[in-house]
Tab-separated table of C-alpha atoms (C1' of nucleotides) in Angstrom:
chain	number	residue	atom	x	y	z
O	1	UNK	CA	110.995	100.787	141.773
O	2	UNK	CA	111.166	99.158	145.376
O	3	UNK	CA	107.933	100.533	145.868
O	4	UNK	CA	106.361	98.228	142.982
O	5	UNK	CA	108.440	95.045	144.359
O	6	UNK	CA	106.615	95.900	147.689
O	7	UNK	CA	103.360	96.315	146.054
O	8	UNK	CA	103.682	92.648	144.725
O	9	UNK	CA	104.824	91.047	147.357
O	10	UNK	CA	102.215	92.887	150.186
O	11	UNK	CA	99.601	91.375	146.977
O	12	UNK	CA	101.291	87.685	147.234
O	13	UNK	CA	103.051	88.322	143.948
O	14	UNK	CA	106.266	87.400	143.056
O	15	UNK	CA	108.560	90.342	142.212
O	16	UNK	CA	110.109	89.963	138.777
O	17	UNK	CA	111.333	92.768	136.444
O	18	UNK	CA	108.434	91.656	134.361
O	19	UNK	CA	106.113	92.921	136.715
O	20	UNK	CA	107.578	96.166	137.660
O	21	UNK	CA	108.171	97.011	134.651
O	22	UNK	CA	104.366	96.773	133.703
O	23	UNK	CA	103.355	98.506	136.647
O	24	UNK	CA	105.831	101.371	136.660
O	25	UNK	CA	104.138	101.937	132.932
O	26	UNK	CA	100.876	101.822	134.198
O	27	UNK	CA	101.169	104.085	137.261
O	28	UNK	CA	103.238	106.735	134.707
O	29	UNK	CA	100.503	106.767	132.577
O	30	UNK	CA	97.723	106.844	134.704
O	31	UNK	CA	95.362	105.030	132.965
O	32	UNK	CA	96.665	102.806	129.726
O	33	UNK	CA	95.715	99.821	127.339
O	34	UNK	CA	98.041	96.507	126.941
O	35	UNK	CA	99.277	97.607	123.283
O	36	UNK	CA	100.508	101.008	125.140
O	37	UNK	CA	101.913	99.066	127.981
O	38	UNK	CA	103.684	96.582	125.655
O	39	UNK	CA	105.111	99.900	123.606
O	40	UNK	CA	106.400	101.232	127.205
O	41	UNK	CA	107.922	98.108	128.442
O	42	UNK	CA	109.861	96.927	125.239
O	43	UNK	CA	111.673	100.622	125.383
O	44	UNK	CA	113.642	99.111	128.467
O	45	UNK	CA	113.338	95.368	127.763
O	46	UNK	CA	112.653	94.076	124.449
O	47	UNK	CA	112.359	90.624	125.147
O	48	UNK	CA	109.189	91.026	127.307
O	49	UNK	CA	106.478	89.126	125.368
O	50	UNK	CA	102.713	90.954	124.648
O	51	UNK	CA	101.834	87.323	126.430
O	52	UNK	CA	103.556	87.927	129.725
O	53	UNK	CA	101.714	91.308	129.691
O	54	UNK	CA	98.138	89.830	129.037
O	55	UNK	CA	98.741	86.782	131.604
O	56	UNK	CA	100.001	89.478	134.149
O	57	UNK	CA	96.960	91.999	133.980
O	58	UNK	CA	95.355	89.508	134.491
O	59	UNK	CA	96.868	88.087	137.378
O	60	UNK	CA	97.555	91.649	138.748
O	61	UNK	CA	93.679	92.426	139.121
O	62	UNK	CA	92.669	89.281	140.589
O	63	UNK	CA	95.543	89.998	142.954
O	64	UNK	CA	93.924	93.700	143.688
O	65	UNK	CA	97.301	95.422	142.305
O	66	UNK	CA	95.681	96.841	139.363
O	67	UNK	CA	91.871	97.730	138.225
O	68	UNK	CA	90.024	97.450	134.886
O	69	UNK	CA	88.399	100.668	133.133
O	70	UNK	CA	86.627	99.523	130.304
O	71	UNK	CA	85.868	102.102	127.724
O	72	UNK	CA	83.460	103.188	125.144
O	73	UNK	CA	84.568	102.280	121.741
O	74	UNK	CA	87.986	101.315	122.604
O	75	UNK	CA	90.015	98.317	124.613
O	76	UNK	CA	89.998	98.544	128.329
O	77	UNK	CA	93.033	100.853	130.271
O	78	UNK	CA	94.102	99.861	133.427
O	79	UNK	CA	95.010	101.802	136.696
O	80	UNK	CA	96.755	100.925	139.643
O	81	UNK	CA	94.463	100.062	142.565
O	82	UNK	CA	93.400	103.420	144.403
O	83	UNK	CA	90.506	104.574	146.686
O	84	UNK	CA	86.879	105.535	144.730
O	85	UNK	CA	87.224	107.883	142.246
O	86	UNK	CA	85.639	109.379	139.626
O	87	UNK	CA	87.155	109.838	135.529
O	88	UNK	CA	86.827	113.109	133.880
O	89	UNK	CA	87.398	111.898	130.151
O	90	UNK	CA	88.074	114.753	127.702
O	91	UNK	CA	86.212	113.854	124.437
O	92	UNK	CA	88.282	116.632	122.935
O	93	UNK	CA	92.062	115.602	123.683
O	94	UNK	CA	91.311	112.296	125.174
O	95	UNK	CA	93.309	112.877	128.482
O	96	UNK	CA	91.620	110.943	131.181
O	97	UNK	CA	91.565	113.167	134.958
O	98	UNK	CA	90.711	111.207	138.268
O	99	UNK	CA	88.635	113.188	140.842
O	100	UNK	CA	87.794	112.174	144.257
O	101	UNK	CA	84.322	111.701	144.962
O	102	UNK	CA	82.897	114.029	147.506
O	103	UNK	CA	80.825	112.759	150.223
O	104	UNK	CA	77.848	114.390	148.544
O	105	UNK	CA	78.348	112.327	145.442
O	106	UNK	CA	78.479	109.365	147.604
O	107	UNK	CA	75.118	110.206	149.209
O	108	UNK	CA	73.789	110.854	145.715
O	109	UNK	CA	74.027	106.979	144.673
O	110	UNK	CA	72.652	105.842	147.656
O	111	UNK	CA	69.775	103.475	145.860
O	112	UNK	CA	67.057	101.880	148.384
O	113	UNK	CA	67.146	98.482	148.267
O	114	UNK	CA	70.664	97.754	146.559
O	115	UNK	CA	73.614	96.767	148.595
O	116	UNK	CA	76.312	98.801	146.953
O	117	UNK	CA	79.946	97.636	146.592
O	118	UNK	CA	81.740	99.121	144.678
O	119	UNK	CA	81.091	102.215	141.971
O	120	UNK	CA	82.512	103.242	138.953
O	121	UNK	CA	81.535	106.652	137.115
O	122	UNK	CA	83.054	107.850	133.778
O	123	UNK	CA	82.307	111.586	132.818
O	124	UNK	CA	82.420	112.595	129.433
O	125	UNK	CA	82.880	116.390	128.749
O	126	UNK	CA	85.391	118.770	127.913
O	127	UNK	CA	88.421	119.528	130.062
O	128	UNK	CA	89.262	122.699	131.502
O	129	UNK	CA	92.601	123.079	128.863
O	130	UNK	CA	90.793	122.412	126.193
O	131	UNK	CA	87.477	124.537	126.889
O	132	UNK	CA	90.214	127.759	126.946
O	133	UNK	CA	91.458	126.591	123.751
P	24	UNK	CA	57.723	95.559	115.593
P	25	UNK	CA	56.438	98.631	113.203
P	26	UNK	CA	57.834	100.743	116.051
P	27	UNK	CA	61.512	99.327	115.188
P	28	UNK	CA	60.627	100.558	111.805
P	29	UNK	CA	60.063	104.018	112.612
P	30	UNK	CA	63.161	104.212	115.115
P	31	UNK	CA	65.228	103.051	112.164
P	32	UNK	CA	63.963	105.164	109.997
P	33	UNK	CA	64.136	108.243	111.992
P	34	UNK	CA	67.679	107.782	112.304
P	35	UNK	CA	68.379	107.393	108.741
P	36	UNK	CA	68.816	103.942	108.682
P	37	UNK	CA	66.510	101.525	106.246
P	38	UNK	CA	64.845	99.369	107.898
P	39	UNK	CA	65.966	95.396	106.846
P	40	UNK	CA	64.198	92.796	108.827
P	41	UNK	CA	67.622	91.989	110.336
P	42	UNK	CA	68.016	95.100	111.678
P	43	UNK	CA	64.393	95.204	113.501
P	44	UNK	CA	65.112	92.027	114.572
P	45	UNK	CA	68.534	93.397	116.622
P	46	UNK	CA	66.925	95.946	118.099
P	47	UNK	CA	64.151	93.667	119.331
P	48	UNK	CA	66.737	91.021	121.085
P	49	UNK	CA	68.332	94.139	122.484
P	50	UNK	CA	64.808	95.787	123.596
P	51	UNK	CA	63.892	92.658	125.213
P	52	UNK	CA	66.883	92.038	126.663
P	53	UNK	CA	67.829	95.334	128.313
P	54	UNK	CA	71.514	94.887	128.129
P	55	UNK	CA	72.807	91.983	125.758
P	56	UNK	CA	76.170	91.296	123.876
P	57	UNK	CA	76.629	90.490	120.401
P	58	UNK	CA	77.104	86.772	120.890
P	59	UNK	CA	73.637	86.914	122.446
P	60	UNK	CA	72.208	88.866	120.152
P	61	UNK	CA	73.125	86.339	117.814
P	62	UNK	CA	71.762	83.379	119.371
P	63	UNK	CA	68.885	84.987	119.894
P	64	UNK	CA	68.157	86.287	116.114
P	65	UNK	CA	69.690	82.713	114.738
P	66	UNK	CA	65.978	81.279	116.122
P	67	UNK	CA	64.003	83.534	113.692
P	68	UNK	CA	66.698	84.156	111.118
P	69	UNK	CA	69.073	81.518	110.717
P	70	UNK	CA	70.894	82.896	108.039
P	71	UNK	CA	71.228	86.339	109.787
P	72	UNK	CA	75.599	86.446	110.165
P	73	UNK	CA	77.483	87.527	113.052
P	74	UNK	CA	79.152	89.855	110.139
P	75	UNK	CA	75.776	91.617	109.665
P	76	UNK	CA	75.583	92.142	113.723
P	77	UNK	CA	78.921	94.130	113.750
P	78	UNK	CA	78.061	96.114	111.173
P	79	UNK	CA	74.858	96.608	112.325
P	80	UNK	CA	75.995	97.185	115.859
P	81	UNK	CA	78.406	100.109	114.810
P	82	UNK	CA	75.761	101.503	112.327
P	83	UNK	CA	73.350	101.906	114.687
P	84	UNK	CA	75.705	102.997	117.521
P	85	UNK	CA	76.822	106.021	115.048
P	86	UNK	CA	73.263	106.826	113.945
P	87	UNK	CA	72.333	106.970	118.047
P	88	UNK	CA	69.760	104.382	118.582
P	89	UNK	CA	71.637	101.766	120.140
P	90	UNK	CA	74.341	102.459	123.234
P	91	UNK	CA	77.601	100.452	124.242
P	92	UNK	CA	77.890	99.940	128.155
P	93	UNK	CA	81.347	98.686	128.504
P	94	UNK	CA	81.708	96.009	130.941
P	95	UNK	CA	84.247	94.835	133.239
P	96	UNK	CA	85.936	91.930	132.465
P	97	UNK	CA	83.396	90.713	129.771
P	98	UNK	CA	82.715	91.538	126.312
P	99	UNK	CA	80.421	95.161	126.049
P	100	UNK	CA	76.525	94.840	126.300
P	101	UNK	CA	74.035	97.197	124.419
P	102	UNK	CA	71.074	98.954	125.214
P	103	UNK	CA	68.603	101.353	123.386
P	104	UNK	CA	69.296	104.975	123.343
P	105	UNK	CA	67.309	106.077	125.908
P	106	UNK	CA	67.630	108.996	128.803
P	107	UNK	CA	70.880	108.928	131.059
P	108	UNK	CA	70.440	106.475	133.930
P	109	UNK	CA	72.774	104.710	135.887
P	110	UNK	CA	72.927	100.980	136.279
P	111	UNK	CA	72.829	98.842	138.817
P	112	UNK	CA	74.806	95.739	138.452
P	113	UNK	CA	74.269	92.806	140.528
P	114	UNK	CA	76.859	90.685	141.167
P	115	UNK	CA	75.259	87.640	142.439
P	116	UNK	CA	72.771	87.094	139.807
P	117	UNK	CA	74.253	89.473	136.806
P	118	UNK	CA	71.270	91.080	136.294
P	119	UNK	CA	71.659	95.171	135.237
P	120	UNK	CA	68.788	97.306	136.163
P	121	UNK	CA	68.246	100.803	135.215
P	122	UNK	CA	67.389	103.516	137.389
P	123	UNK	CA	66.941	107.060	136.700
P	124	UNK	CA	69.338	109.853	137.739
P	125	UNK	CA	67.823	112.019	140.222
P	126	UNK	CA	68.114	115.854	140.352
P	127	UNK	CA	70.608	115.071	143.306
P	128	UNK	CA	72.349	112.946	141.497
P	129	UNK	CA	72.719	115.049	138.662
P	130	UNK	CA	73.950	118.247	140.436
P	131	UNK	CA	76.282	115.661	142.949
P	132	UNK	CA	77.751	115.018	139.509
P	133	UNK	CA	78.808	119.230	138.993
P	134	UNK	CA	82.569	119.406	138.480
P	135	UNK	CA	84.192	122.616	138.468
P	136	UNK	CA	86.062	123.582	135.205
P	137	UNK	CA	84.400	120.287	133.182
P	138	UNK	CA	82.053	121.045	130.860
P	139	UNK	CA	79.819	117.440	131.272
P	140	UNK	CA	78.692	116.548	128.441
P	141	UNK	CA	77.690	113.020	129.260
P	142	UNK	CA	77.864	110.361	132.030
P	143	UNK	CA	78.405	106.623	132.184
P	144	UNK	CA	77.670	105.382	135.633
P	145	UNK	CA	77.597	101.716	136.767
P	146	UNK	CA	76.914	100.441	140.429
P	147	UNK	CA	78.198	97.402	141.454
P	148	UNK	CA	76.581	95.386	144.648
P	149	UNK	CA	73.719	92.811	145.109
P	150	UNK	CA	70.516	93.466	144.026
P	151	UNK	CA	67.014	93.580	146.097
P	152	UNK	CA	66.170	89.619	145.611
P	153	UNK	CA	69.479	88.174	145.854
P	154	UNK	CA	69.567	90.183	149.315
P	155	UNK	CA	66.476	88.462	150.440
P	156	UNK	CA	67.735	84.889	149.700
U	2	DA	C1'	115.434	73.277	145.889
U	3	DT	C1'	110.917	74.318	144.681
U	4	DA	C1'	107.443	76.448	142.720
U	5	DA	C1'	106.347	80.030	139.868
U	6	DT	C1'	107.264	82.836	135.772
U	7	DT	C1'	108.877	83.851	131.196
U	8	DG	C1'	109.069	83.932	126.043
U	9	DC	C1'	108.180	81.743	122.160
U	10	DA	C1'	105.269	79.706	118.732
U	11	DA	C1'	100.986	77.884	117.844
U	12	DA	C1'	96.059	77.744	118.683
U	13	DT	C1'	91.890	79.970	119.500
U	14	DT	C1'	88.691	83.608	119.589
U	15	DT	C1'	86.989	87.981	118.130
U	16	DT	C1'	86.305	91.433	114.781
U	17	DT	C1'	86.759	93.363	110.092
U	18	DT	C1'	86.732	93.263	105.125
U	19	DG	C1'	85.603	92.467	100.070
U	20	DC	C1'	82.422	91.382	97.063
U	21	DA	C1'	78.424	89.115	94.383
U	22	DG	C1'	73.699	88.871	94.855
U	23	DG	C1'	69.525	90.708	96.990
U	24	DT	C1'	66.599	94.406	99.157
U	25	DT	C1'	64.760	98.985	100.422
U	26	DC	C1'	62.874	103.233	99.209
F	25	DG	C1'	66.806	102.083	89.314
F	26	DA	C1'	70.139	103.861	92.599
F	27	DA	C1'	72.037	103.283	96.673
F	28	DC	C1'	72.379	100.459	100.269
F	29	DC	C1'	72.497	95.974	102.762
F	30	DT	C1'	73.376	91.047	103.411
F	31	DG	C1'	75.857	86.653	103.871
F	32	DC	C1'	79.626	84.236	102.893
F	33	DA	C1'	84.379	83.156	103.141
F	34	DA	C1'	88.681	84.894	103.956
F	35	DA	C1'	91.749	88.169	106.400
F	36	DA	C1'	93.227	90.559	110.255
F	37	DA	C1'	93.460	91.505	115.082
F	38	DA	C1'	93.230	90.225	119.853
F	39	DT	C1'	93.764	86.908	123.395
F	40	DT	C1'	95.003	82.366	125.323
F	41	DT	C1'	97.636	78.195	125.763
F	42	DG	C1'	101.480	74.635	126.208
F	43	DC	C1'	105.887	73.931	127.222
F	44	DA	C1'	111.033	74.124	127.845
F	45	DA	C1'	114.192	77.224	129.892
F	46	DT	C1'	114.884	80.608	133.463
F	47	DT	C1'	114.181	83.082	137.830
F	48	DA	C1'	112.449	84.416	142.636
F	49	DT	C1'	112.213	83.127	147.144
DNA sequence: ATAATTGCAAATTTTTTGCAGGTTC
DNA sequence: GAACCTGCAAAAAATTTGCAATTAT
């Protein structure tokens, strides 16, 4: 919990229960949309309104706490803020993996003539529990 | 416009003038949302509805000839089925260009224990004219 | 004490649906 | 001519907004 309220306030946010409460769903879930979050958080505190949760992810990702991953077909998850990674997505069972991206993979999306920022790369397969199924 | 017809038809869809004229705001656009779509199809068809896009968009999407590219923080574009490539977003001008996966890239993309089925790869950074202004 | 945040209800925006009339093959 | 598609209007779902009361610093 004190690690959240830190992670606000090192992010200029103010630490309310609110807040925590959204991200501790987030980071237990790895990678969630706001209907899931909203389930999560009104466990624990009923009161919290779908509208805090929407004005807060937003909030959250301009203040670099929390990233977007939009997905095919479905609303967008969120993810606490991490270094580059890559997401496995199992078409079969849905789970979604993050794997760090090797320096080779790096290399790979080196483009001439494009000043790269900032990548994002969604793989869509089967995962190794469900291939042994 | 005839070749519309064909893709359409090889895909077991009929072929309605307000589908053709989807796929050509999407063909000439690249990578275009449904609100766009719409403006643009209004000009020749004013009494084409946005209900007739969504169905059309999720038709299409199912029959593989059109493909969703999820955006960040904006509604999701669409693009003609065509080979995987990766997309370079540029985030000065918004412009998305395609580029084509290389064998490197391909094989940088191996992941033990993953059976890859498909992948969804966006680049974010600033693009080769907006560097030179 | 001050400024920011919350929760509610209402407004707005986005997407889906049902169905009568029209179109494609 | 059968099955499918369209456009409309209405319904449902998702997101945003305004504001009085509450809370964090």
């Amino acid at each position: 919990m004190t690690n959240y309220i830190t992670l606000l306030k090192e992010n200029d946010l103010k630490a309310t229960i609110q807040r925590t409460s959204i991200l501790k769903s987030i980071d237990h879930a790895g990678h969630i949309n706001i209907d899931e979050i909203y389930e999560d958080v009104k466990e624990l505190y009923p009161t919290l309104s779908l509208a805090t949760i929407y004005k807060n992810i937003i909030l959250m990702q301009t203040n670099n706490v929390i990233v977007e991953v939009p997905m095919n077909g479905e609303k967008s998850k969120y993810e606490l803020k991490k270094d580059e990674h890559m997401h496995l997505i199992c078409q079969e069972c849905g789970t979604i993996q993050d794997t760090k991206m090797t320096k080779r993979t790096q290399e790979a999306l080196f483009i001439e003539n494009f000043k790269l920022n900032h990548s994002q790369i969604n793989l869509y397969g089967v995962c190794n529990s469900c291939q042994t199924k």
